[in-house]
Amino acid sequence: MAEDPQRNFRSAYYEKVGFRGVEEKKSLEILLKDDPLDVEKLCTFSQRFPLPSMYRILVWKVLLGILPPHGESHSLVMSYRKEQYEDVLQALEVMRFVHSSTPTVEVYLRMYQLESQQLPRCTEITQLKPEDNFLAIAKAMGEIVESSIDCYWLIKCFVHQFNNKYGDSVPHLPKSLEHYLNLEDSRLLNHLKSCNAMNKLPYNLWFRRCFAGCLPETSLQRVWDKVISGSCKILVFVAVEILLSYKIVLMGMNKPEGITQFLGNMPQENTDAIVSKAIDLWHKYCGTPMHSV
């Protein structure tokens, strides 16, 4: 049977933009029609393929437990989520922790603190720091999600999952970064070590904030797909690929402060390519891990 030129062109296009074919989109659509949804299969799909933007928020909400597997109850559950959101917000307004001019990310933070029983006393509230991990993640999520209710629930569950599931693993990620960088480019690693830069890389920005504030949201959400579906190790490979992508620049630097400053404010032009290569590295070394840390 002769090959379909139009099909070949379409497949090549999807692969170029990081989506290997319309077959994967159709497979996801079939998965999303199941009732109940198979969460394990959704995790596997999200780890193997990029999520289409039209389904990303729905998949995230299911994987984070915001929505149950049973699709017929999604509307009812989200109505409960909406009521809880409004109740918590109203409580903060009554207590005068937030008001109409309070920045949205601060509102999300106070809501999270109230629900997790960590809300400080009014007299103990200090000025928020922009580099706070929660605020950075909240700001990035706000660029991805339009609905404030969806946004808050995604922030809350994402932070909760990350802290509880990966909290013990995060301190070991810098050592993993060194290991995989040595496999990919030992010369670059030796240079970073020789100028005492390895222990001063922006690990908090990269790992504690899951690259929020470092990568633009279009690239960031592809990284978060993997974190939400079960692996924080993708963060290591994004960091490795950042170092590899800017090897020429970094090899020309000898002061750790300069390297840290450059990486903390890296150019935003080629981040999609960096993330694509990082995902390839992740698959190369980890296969398609299920719930791998």
PDB file of C-alpha atoms in Angstrom:
ATOM      1  CA  MET A   1       0.000   0.000   0.000  1.00  0.00           C
ATOM      2  CA  ALA A   2       1.346   3.424  -0.962  1.00  0.00           C
ATOM      3  CA  GLU A   3       2.202   5.807   1.867  1.00  0.00           C
ATOM      4  CA  ASP A   4      -0.060   8.769   2.458  1.00  0.00           C
ATOM      5  CA  PRO A   5       2.053  11.950   1.880  1.00  0.00           C
ATOM      6  CA  GLN A   6      -0.391  14.057   3.890  1.00  0.00           C
ATOM      7  CA  ARG A   7      -0.184  11.648   6.831  1.00  0.00           C
ATOM      8  CA  ASN A   8       3.617  11.650   6.664  1.00  0.00           C
ATOM      9  CA  PHE A   9       3.708  15.452   6.625  1.00  0.00           C
ATOM     10  CA  ARG A  10       1.329  15.627   9.571  1.00  0.00           C
ATOM     11  CA  SER A  11       3.352  13.091  11.570  1.00  0.00           C
ATOM     12  CA  ALA A  12       6.594  14.950  10.841  1.00  0.00           C
ATOM     13  CA  TYR A  13       5.007  18.219  11.948  1.00  0.00           C
ATOM     14  CA  TYR A  14       3.725  16.795  15.234  1.00  0.00           C
ATOM     15  CA  GLU A  15       7.112  15.228  15.955  1.00  0.00           C
ATOM     16  CA  LYS A  16       8.824  18.542  15.274  1.00  0.00           C
ATOM     17  CA  VAL A  17       6.686  20.335  17.856  1.00  0.00           C
ATOM     18  CA  GLY A  18       7.169  17.564  20.397  1.00  0.00           C
ATOM     19  CA  PHE A  19       3.991  15.560  19.773  1.00  0.00           C
ATOM     20  CA  ARG A  20       4.823  12.382  17.894  1.00  0.00           C
ATOM     21  CA  GLY A  21       1.525  11.888  16.123  1.00  0.00           C
ATOM     22  CA  VAL A  22      -2.210  12.196  16.084  1.00  0.00           C
ATOM     23  CA  GLU A  23      -2.388   8.593  17.299  1.00  0.00           C
ATOM     24  CA  GLU A  24      -1.230   9.653  20.782  1.00  0.00           C
ATOM     25  CA  LYS A  25      -3.886  12.359  20.922  1.00  0.00           C
ATOM     26  CA  LYS A  26      -6.520   9.809  19.949  1.00  0.00           C
ATOM     27  CA  SER A  27      -5.195   7.399  22.584  1.00  0.00           C
ATOM     28  CA  LEU A  28      -5.554  10.055  25.271  1.00  0.00           C
ATOM     29  CA  GLU A  29      -9.063  10.883  24.116  1.00  0.00           C
ATOM     30  CA  ILE A  30      -9.964   7.206  24.448  1.00  0.00           C
ATOM     31  CA  LEU A  31      -8.454   7.087  27.955  1.00  0.00           C
ATOM     32  CA  LEU A  32     -10.458  10.140  28.989  1.00  0.00           C
ATOM     33  CA  LYS A  33     -13.694   8.490  27.859  1.00  0.00           C
ATOM     34  CA  ASP A  34     -13.251   5.654  30.358  1.00  0.00           C
ATOM     35  CA  ASP A  35     -15.405   5.797  33.478  1.00  0.00           C
ATOM     36  CA  PRO A  36     -13.790   5.403  35.888  1.00  0.00           C
ATOM     37  CA  LEU A  37     -10.582   6.863  34.505  1.00  0.00           C
ATOM     38  CA  ASP A  38      -7.522   4.649  34.790  1.00  0.00           C
ATOM     39  CA  VAL A  39      -5.148   6.918  36.733  1.00  0.00           C
ATOM     40  CA  GLU A  40      -2.182   4.594  36.232  1.00  0.00           C
ATOM     41  CA  LYS A  41      -2.627   4.697  32.470  1.00  0.00           C
ATOM     42  CA  LEU A  42      -2.933   8.485  32.549  1.00  0.00           C
ATOM     43  CA  CYS A  43       0.343   8.632  34.485  1.00  0.00           C
ATOM     44  CA  THR A  44       2.011   6.380  31.942  1.00  0.00           C
ATOM     45  CA  PHE A  45       0.700   8.428  29.034  1.00  0.00           C
ATOM     46  CA  SER A  46       1.870  11.685  30.592  1.00  0.00           C
ATOM     47  CA  GLN A  47       5.339  10.244  31.130  1.00  0.00           C
ATOM     48  CA  ARG A  48       5.651   8.859  27.609  1.00  0.00           C
ATOM     49  CA  PHE A  49       4.040  11.646  25.570  1.00  0.00           C
ATOM     50  CA  PRO A  50       3.449  15.403  25.811  1.00  0.00           C
ATOM     51  CA  LEU A  51      -0.033  16.330  26.943  1.00  0.00           C
ATOM     52  CA  PRO A  52      -2.134  18.326  24.464  1.00  0.00           C
ATOM     53  CA  SER A  53      -2.894  21.724  25.983  1.00  0.00           C
ATOM     54  CA  MET A  54      -6.644  21.190  25.619  1.00  0.00           C
ATOM     55  CA  TYR A  55      -6.507  18.238  28.036  1.00  0.00           C
ATOM     56  CA  ARG A  56      -3.621  19.239  30.306  1.00  0.00           C
ATOM     57  CA  ILE A  57      -5.608  20.876  33.119  1.00  0.00           C
ATOM     58  CA  LEU A  58      -8.123  18.022  33.242  1.00  0.00           C
ATOM     59  CA  VAL A  59      -5.342  15.414  33.439  1.00  0.00           C
ATOM     60  CA  TRP A  60      -3.503  17.413  36.099  1.00  0.00           C
ATOM     61  CA  LYS A  61      -6.660  17.674  38.208  1.00  0.00           C
ATOM     62  CA  VAL A  62      -7.215  13.920  38.005  1.00  0.00           C
ATOM     63  CA  LEU A  63      -3.580  13.001  38.723  1.00  0.00           C
ATOM     64  CA  LEU A  64      -3.431  15.400  41.682  1.00  0.00           C
ATOM     65  CA  GLY A  65      -6.652  14.055  43.146  1.00  0.00           C
ATOM     66  CA  ILE A  66      -8.658  17.235  42.662  1.00  0.00           C
ATOM     67  CA  LEU A  67     -11.106  15.286  40.527  1.00  0.00           C
ATOM     68  CA  PRO A  68     -12.056  11.642  41.144  1.00  0.00           C
ATOM     69  CA  PRO A  69     -11.648   8.918  38.491  1.00  0.00           C
ATOM     70  CA  HIS A  70     -15.415   8.785  37.953  1.00  0.00           C
ATOM     71  CA  GLY A  71     -16.139  11.349  35.246  1.00  0.00           C
ATOM     72  CA  GLU A  72     -19.841  11.514  35.987  1.00  0.00           C
ATOM     73  CA  SER A  73     -19.089  13.104  39.364  1.00  0.00           C
ATOM     74  CA  HIS A  74     -16.645  15.753  38.098  1.00  0.00           C
ATOM     75  CA  SER A  75     -19.220  18.554  37.977  1.00  0.00           C
ATOM     76  CA  LEU A  76     -20.468  17.822  41.490  1.00  0.00           C
ATOM     77  CA  VAL A  77     -16.962  17.562  42.939  1.00  0.00           C
ATOM     78  CA  MET A  78     -15.877  20.829  41.320  1.00  0.00           C
ATOM     79  CA  SER A  79     -18.940  22.537  42.792  1.00  0.00           C
ATOM     80  CA  TYR A  80     -17.714  21.393  46.226  1.00  0.00           C
ATOM     81  CA  ARG A  81     -14.216  22.627  45.407  1.00  0.00           C
ATOM     82  CA  LYS A  82     -15.703  25.995  44.440  1.00  0.00           C
ATOM     83  CA  GLU A  83     -17.655  26.231  47.706  1.00  0.00           C
ATOM     84  CA  GLN A  84     -14.577  25.380  49.757  1.00  0.00           C
ATOM     85  CA  TYR A  85     -12.523  27.965  47.844  1.00  0.00           C
ATOM     86  CA  GLU A  86     -15.140  30.652  48.499  1.00  0.00           C
ATOM     87  CA  ASP A  87     -15.485  29.717  52.193  1.00  0.00           C
ATOM     88  CA  VAL A  88     -11.738  29.894  52.811  1.00  0.00           C
ATOM     89  CA  LEU A  89     -11.445  33.176  50.924  1.00  0.00           C
ATOM     90  CA  GLN A  90     -14.344  34.693  52.844  1.00  0.00           C
ATOM     91  CA  ALA A  91     -12.821  33.604  56.155  1.00  0.00           C
ATOM     92  CA  LEU A  92      -9.577  35.379  55.285  1.00  0.00           C
ATOM     93  CA  GLU A  93     -11.481  38.512  54.313  1.00  0.00           C
ATOM     94  CA  VAL A  94     -13.424  38.495  57.580  1.00  0.00           C
ATOM     95  CA  MET A  95     -10.175  38.098  59.527  1.00  0.00           C
ATOM     96  CA  ARG A  96      -8.700  40.911  57.397  1.00  0.00           C
ATOM     97  CA  PHE A  97      -5.793  38.856  56.178  1.00  0.00           C
ATOM     98  CA  VAL A  98      -6.664  39.714  52.589  1.00  0.00           C
ATOM     99  CA  HIS A  99      -8.605  42.501  50.883  1.00  0.00           C
ATOM    100  CA  SER A 100      -9.569  43.559  47.387  1.00  0.00           C
ATOM    101  CA  SER A 101      -6.101  44.871  46.545  1.00  0.00           C
ATOM    102  CA  THR A 102      -4.136  41.881  47.883  1.00  0.00           C
ATOM    103  CA  PRO A 103      -2.026  40.321  45.119  1.00  0.00           C
ATOM    104  CA  THR A 104      -3.554  37.087  43.888  1.00  0.00           C
ATOM    105  CA  VAL A 105      -0.501  34.961  44.686  1.00  0.00           C
ATOM    106  CA  GLU A 106      -0.568  36.228  48.272  1.00  0.00           C
ATOM    107  CA  VAL A 107      -4.259  35.326  48.516  1.00  0.00           C
ATOM    108  CA  TYR A 108      -3.414  31.794  47.395  1.00  0.00           C
ATOM    109  CA  LEU A 109      -0.616  31.615  49.963  1.00  0.00           C
ATOM    110  CA  ARG A 110      -2.875  32.734  52.839  1.00  0.00           C
ATOM    111  CA  MET A 111      -5.558  30.273  51.752  1.00  0.00           C
ATOM    112  CA  TYR A 112      -3.006  27.481  51.698  1.00  0.00           C
ATOM    113  CA  GLN A 113      -1.672  28.495  55.108  1.00  0.00           C
ATOM    114  CA  LEU A 114      -5.173  28.613  56.598  1.00  0.00           C
ATOM    115  CA  GLU A 115      -6.112  25.191  55.243  1.00  0.00           C
ATOM    116  CA  SER A 116      -2.835  23.646  56.385  1.00  0.00           C
ATOM    117  CA  GLN A 117      -3.092  25.313  59.814  1.00  0.00           C
ATOM    118  CA  GLN A 118       0.038  27.391  59.211  1.00  0.00           C
ATOM    119  CA  LEU A 119      -1.534  30.843  59.026  1.00  0.00           C
ATOM    120  CA  PRO A 120       0.554  33.261  61.105  1.00  0.00           C
ATOM    121  CA  ARG A 121      -0.975  35.810  63.432  1.00  0.00           C
ATOM    122  CA  CYS A 122      -1.618  39.223  61.959  1.00  0.00           C
ATOM    123  CA  THR A 123       1.120  40.665  64.168  1.00  0.00           C
ATOM    124  CA  GLU A 124       3.582  38.067  62.901  1.00  0.00           C
ATOM    125  CA  ILE A 125       3.039  38.645  59.181  1.00  0.00           C
ATOM    126  CA  THR A 126       6.162  39.915  57.487  1.00  0.00           C
ATOM    127  CA  GLN A 127       6.659  41.216  53.977  1.00  0.00           C
ATOM    128  CA  LEU A 128       6.540  38.392  51.463  1.00  0.00           C
ATOM    129  CA  LYS A 129       9.705  37.565  49.567  1.00  0.00           C
ATOM    130  CA  PRO A 130       9.338  37.206  45.781  1.00  0.00           C
ATOM    131  CA  GLU A 131      11.735  34.250  45.837  1.00  0.00           C
ATOM    132  CA  ASP A 132       9.430  32.242  48.111  1.00  0.00           C
ATOM    133  CA  ASN A 133       8.939  28.808  46.524  1.00  0.00           C
ATOM    134  CA  PHE A 134       5.158  28.784  46.947  1.00  0.00           C
ATOM    135  CA  LEU A 135       4.782  32.266  45.470  1.00  0.00           C
ATOM    136  CA  ALA A 136       6.960  31.379  42.476  1.00  0.00           C
ATOM    137  CA  ILE A 137       4.910  28.245  41.756  1.00  0.00           C
ATOM    138  CA  ALA A 138       1.651  30.156  42.295  1.00  0.00           C
ATOM    139  CA  LYS A 139       2.692  32.904  39.902  1.00  0.00           C
ATOM    140  CA  ALA A 140       3.677  30.390  37.213  1.00  0.00           C
ATOM    141  CA  MET A 141       0.474  28.396  37.648  1.00  0.00           C
ATOM    142  CA  GLY A 142      -1.498  31.618  37.309  1.00  0.00           C
ATOM    143  CA  GLU A 143       0.023  32.084  33.859  1.00  0.00           C
ATOM    144  CA  ILE A 144      -1.059  28.587  32.830  1.00  0.00           C
ATOM    145  CA  VAL A 145      -4.567  28.371  34.329  1.00  0.00           C
ATOM    146  CA  GLU A 146      -7.315  30.938  33.745  1.00  0.00           C
ATOM    147  CA  SER A 147      -9.808  29.996  36.468  1.00  0.00           C
ATOM    148  CA  SER A 148      -8.812  31.221  39.931  1.00  0.00           C
ATOM    149  CA  ILE A 149     -10.557  28.233  41.521  1.00  0.00           C
ATOM    150  CA  ASP A 150      -8.742  25.714  39.319  1.00  0.00           C
ATOM    151  CA  CYS A 151      -5.517  27.631  39.821  1.00  0.00           C
ATOM    152  CA  TYR A 152      -5.680  27.544  43.620  1.00  0.00           C
ATOM    153  CA  TRP A 153      -6.551  23.850  43.774  1.00  0.00           C
ATOM    154  CA  LEU A 154      -3.752  22.977  41.347  1.00  0.00           C
ATOM    155  CA  ILE A 155      -1.226  25.045  43.308  1.00  0.00           C
ATOM    156  CA  LYS A 156      -2.347  23.569  46.616  1.00  0.00           C
ATOM    157  CA  CYS A 157      -2.266  19.946  45.453  1.00  0.00           C
ATOM    158  CA  PHE A 158       0.908  20.367  43.392  1.00  0.00           C
ATOM    159  CA  VAL A 159       2.823  21.846  46.350  1.00  0.00           C
ATOM    160  CA  HIS A 160       1.379  19.246  48.721  1.00  0.00           C
ATOM    161  CA  GLN A 161       2.294  16.376  46.408  1.00  0.00           C
ATOM    162  CA  PHE A 162       5.781  17.713  45.764  1.00  0.00           C
ATOM    163  CA  ASN A 163       6.592  18.312  49.443  1.00  0.00           C
ATOM    164  CA  ASN A 164       5.191  15.012  50.670  1.00  0.00           C
ATOM    165  CA  LYS A 165       6.171  12.734  47.816  1.00  0.00           C
ATOM    166  CA  TYR A 166       9.536  14.185  46.841  1.00  0.00           C
ATOM    167  CA  GLY A 167      10.608  16.079  49.950  1.00  0.00           C
ATOM    168  CA  ASP A 168      13.187  13.468  50.940  1.00  0.00           C
ATOM    169  CA  SER A 169      14.502  13.164  47.378  1.00  0.00           C
ATOM    170  CA  VAL A 170      15.059  16.851  46.589  1.00  0.00           C
ATOM    171  CA  PRO A 171      18.239  17.226  48.727  1.00  0.00           C
ATOM    172  CA  HIS A 172      19.821  14.430  46.656  1.00  0.00           C
ATOM    173  CA  LEU A 173      19.039  15.952  43.258  1.00  0.00           C
ATOM    174  CA  PRO A 174      22.258  18.042  43.077  1.00  0.00           C
ATOM    175  CA  LYS A 175      24.280  14.829  43.447  1.00  0.00           C
ATOM    176  CA  SER A 176      22.217  13.233  40.667  1.00  0.00           C
ATOM    177  CA  LEU A 177      22.863  16.287  38.511  1.00  0.00           C
ATOM    178  CA  GLU A 178      26.601  15.860  39.006  1.00  0.00           C
ATOM    179  CA  HIS A 179      26.368  12.151  38.147  1.00  0.00           C
ATOM    180  CA  TYR A 180      24.486  12.613  34.874  1.00  0.00           C
ATOM    181  CA  LEU A 181      26.485  15.674  33.839  1.00  0.00           C
ATOM    182  CA  ASN A 182      29.622  13.590  34.258  1.00  0.00           C
ATOM    183  CA  LEU A 183      28.153  10.973  31.916  1.00  0.00           C
ATOM    184  CA  GLU A 184      27.198  13.560  29.320  1.00  0.00           C
ATOM    185  CA  ASP A 185      30.130  15.976  29.520  1.00  0.00           C
ATOM    186  CA  SER A 186      32.837  15.353  32.107  1.00  0.00           C
ATOM    187  CA  ARG A 187      34.894  18.292  30.815  1.00  0.00           C
ATOM    188  CA  LEU A 188      32.122  20.744  31.625  1.00  0.00           C
ATOM    189  CA  LEU A 189      31.637  19.183  35.057  1.00  0.00           C
ATOM    190  CA  ASN A 190      35.360  19.435  35.822  1.00  0.00           C
ATOM    191  CA  HIS A 191      35.349  23.088  34.797  1.00  0.00           C
ATOM    192  CA  LEU A 192      32.403  23.888  37.080  1.00  0.00           C
ATOM    193  CA  LYS A 193      34.121  22.059  39.915  1.00  0.00           C
ATOM    194  CA  SER A 194      37.475  23.749  39.325  1.00  0.00           C
ATOM    195  CA  CYS A 195      35.924  27.192  39.733  1.00  0.00           C
ATOM    196  CA  ASN A 196      33.832  26.079  42.752  1.00  0.00           C
ATOM    197  CA  ALA A 197      30.541  26.648  40.964  1.00  0.00           C
ATOM    198  CA  MET A 198      28.845  23.251  41.397  1.00  0.00           C
ATOM    199  CA  ASN A 199      27.733  23.905  44.965  1.00  0.00           C
ATOM    200  CA  LYS A 200      26.531  27.404  44.042  1.00  0.00           C
ATOM    201  CA  LEU A 201      24.235  26.567  41.139  1.00  0.00           C
ATOM    202  CA  PRO A 202      20.656  27.881  41.533  1.00  0.00           C
ATOM    203  CA  TYR A 203      19.350  24.617  42.995  1.00  0.00           C
ATOM    204  CA  ASN A 204      16.525  26.305  44.899  1.00  0.00           C
ATOM    205  CA  LEU A 205      15.254  27.876  41.683  1.00  0.00           C
ATOM    206  CA  TRP A 206      15.633  24.638  39.759  1.00  0.00           C
ATOM    207  CA  PHE A 207      14.538  21.972  42.213  1.00  0.00           C
ATOM    208  CA  ARG A 208      12.561  23.532  45.088  1.00  0.00           C
ATOM    209  CA  ARG A 209      10.514  25.670  42.717  1.00  0.00           C
ATOM    210  CA  CYS A 210      10.430  23.111  39.881  1.00  0.00           C
ATOM    211  CA  PHE A 211      11.861  25.771  37.531  1.00  0.00           C
ATOM    212  CA  ALA A 212       9.032  28.234  38.227  1.00  0.00           C
ATOM    213  CA  GLY A 213      10.461  31.669  37.488  1.00  0.00           C
ATOM    214  CA  CYS A 214      13.248  30.121  35.425  1.00  0.00           C
ATOM    215  CA  LEU A 215      11.446  28.681  32.399  1.00  0.00           C
ATOM    216  CA  PRO A 216       8.579  30.384  30.532  1.00  0.00           C
ATOM    217  CA  GLU A 217       5.215  28.746  31.157  1.00  0.00           C
ATOM    218  CA  THR A 218       5.040  27.163  27.678  1.00  0.00           C
ATOM    219  CA  SER A 219       8.155  25.132  28.499  1.00  0.00           C
ATOM    220  CA  LEU A 220       7.479  24.807  32.214  1.00  0.00           C
ATOM    221  CA  GLN A 221       4.168  22.990  31.866  1.00  0.00           C
ATOM    222  CA  ARG A 222       5.850  20.176  29.908  1.00  0.00           C
ATOM    223  CA  VAL A 223       8.244  19.675  32.833  1.00  0.00           C
ATOM    224  CA  TRP A 224       5.382  19.762  35.318  1.00  0.00           C
ATOM    225  CA  ASP A 225       3.582  17.077  33.274  1.00  0.00           C
ATOM    226  CA  LYS A 226       6.340  14.682  34.307  1.00  0.00           C
ATOM    227  CA  VAL A 227       6.523  15.835  37.936  1.00  0.00           C
ATOM    228  CA  ILE A 228       2.760  15.545  38.408  1.00  0.00           C
ATOM    229  CA  SER A 229       2.650  12.137  36.740  1.00  0.00           C
ATOM    230  CA  GLY A 230       5.235  10.653  39.050  1.00  0.00           C
ATOM    231  CA  SER A 231       8.854  11.731  38.630  1.00  0.00           C
ATOM    232  CA  CYS A 232      10.824  14.617  40.078  1.00  0.00           C
ATOM    233  CA  LYS A 233      13.982  13.304  38.402  1.00  0.00           C
ATOM    234  CA  ILE A 234      12.984  15.136  35.229  1.00  0.00           C
ATOM    235  CA  LEU A 235      14.160  18.255  37.106  1.00  0.00           C
ATOM    236  CA  VAL A 236      17.695  16.854  37.120  1.00  0.00           C
ATOM    237  CA  PHE A 237      17.733  16.327  33.370  1.00  0.00           C
ATOM    238  CA  VAL A 238      16.378  19.808  32.684  1.00  0.00           C
ATOM    239  CA  ALA A 239      19.234  21.185  34.791  1.00  0.00           C
ATOM    240  CA  VAL A 240      21.734  18.971  32.944  1.00  0.00           C
ATOM    241  CA  GLU A 241      20.460  20.134  29.582  1.00  0.00           C
ATOM    242  CA  ILE A 242      20.596  23.794  30.638  1.00  0.00           C
ATOM    243  CA  LEU A 243      24.268  23.369  31.499  1.00  0.00           C
ATOM    244  CA  LEU A 244      24.958  21.527  28.248  1.00  0.00           C
ATOM    245  CA  SER A 245      23.099  24.098  26.164  1.00  0.00           C
ATOM    246  CA  TYR A 246      25.146  26.962  27.581  1.00  0.00           C
ATOM    247  CA  LYS A 247      28.433  25.074  27.730  1.00  0.00           C
ATOM    248  CA  ILE A 248      30.336  27.583  25.598  1.00  0.00           C
ATOM    249  CA  VAL A 249      29.245  30.480  27.807  1.00  0.00           C
ATOM    250  CA  LEU A 250      29.942  28.602  31.042  1.00  0.00           C
ATOM    251  CA  MET A 251      33.359  27.400  29.905  1.00  0.00           C
ATOM    252  CA  GLY A 252      34.293  31.037  29.387  1.00  0.00           C
ATOM    253  CA  MET A 253      33.442  31.931  32.985  1.00  0.00           C
ATOM    254  CA  ASN A 254      35.697  31.337  35.985  1.00  0.00           C
ATOM    255  CA  LYS A 255      33.869  33.052  38.834  1.00  0.00           C
ATOM    256  CA  PRO A 256      31.063  31.082  40.541  1.00  0.00           C
ATOM    257  CA  GLU A 257      29.073  34.256  41.167  1.00  0.00           C
ATOM    258  CA  GLY A 258      28.996  35.047  37.451  1.00  0.00           C
ATOM    259  CA  ILE A 259      27.897  31.512  36.593  1.00  0.00           C
ATOM    260  CA  THR A 260      25.147  31.587  39.214  1.00  0.00           C
ATOM    261  CA  GLN A 261      23.917  34.967  38.030  1.00  0.00           C
ATOM    262  CA  PHE A 262      23.848  33.866  34.394  1.00  0.00           C
ATOM    263  CA  LEU A 263      21.964  30.628  35.125  1.00  0.00           C
ATOM    264  CA  GLY A 264      19.516  32.420  37.398  1.00  0.00           C
ATOM    265  CA  ASN A 265      18.639  34.794  34.556  1.00  0.00           C
ATOM    266  CA  MET A 266      19.218  32.566  31.560  1.00  0.00           C
ATOM    267  CA  PRO A 267      17.957  33.538  28.089  1.00  0.00           C
ATOM    268  CA  GLN A 268      14.407  32.436  27.287  1.00  0.00           C
ATOM    269  CA  GLU A 269      14.710  31.930  23.534  1.00  0.00           C
ATOM    270  CA  ASN A 270      15.477  28.207  23.282  1.00  0.00           C
ATOM    271  CA  THR A 271      13.824  26.770  26.383  1.00  0.00           C
ATOM    272  CA  ASP A 272      11.438  24.557  24.395  1.00  0.00           C
ATOM    273  CA  ALA A 273      14.417  22.856  22.769  1.00  0.00           C
ATOM    274  CA  ILE A 274      16.129  22.502  26.155  1.00  0.00           C
ATOM    275  CA  VAL A 275      13.059  20.814  27.659  1.00  0.00           C
ATOM    276  CA  SER A 276      12.690  18.504  24.641  1.00  0.00           C
ATOM    277  CA  LYS A 277      16.315  17.393  24.943  1.00  0.00           C
ATOM    278  CA  ALA A 278      15.914  17.012  28.723  1.00  0.00           C
ATOM    279  CA  ILE A 279      12.927  14.707  28.226  1.00  0.00           C
ATOM    280  CA  ASP A 280      14.980  12.670  25.755  1.00  0.00           C
ATOM    281  CA  LEU A 281      17.746  12.359  28.372  1.00  0.00           C
ATOM    282  CA  TRP A 282      15.192  11.359  30.988  1.00  0.00           C
ATOM    283  CA  HIS A 283      13.909   8.561  28.759  1.00  0.00           C
ATOM    284  CA  LYS A 284      17.481   7.569  27.885  1.00  0.00           C
ATOM    285  CA  TYR A 285      18.546   7.015  31.478  1.00  0.00           C
ATOM    286  CA  CYS A 286      15.256   6.202  33.184  1.00  0.00           C
ATOM    287  CA  GLY A 287      13.166   4.579  30.452  1.00  0.00           C
ATOM    288  CA  THR A 288       9.553   5.396  31.201  1.00  0.00           C
ATOM    289  CA  PRO A 289       9.564   5.201  35.004  1.00  0.00           C
ATOM    290  CA  MET A 290       6.334   4.861  36.927  1.00  0.00           C
ATOM    291  CA  HIS A 291       6.310   7.064  40.007  1.00  0.00           C
ATOM    292  CA  SER A 292      10.088   7.277  39.857  1.00  0.00           C
ATOM    293  CA  VAL A 293      12.000   9.670  42.051  1.00  0.00           C
TER     294      VAL A 293
END
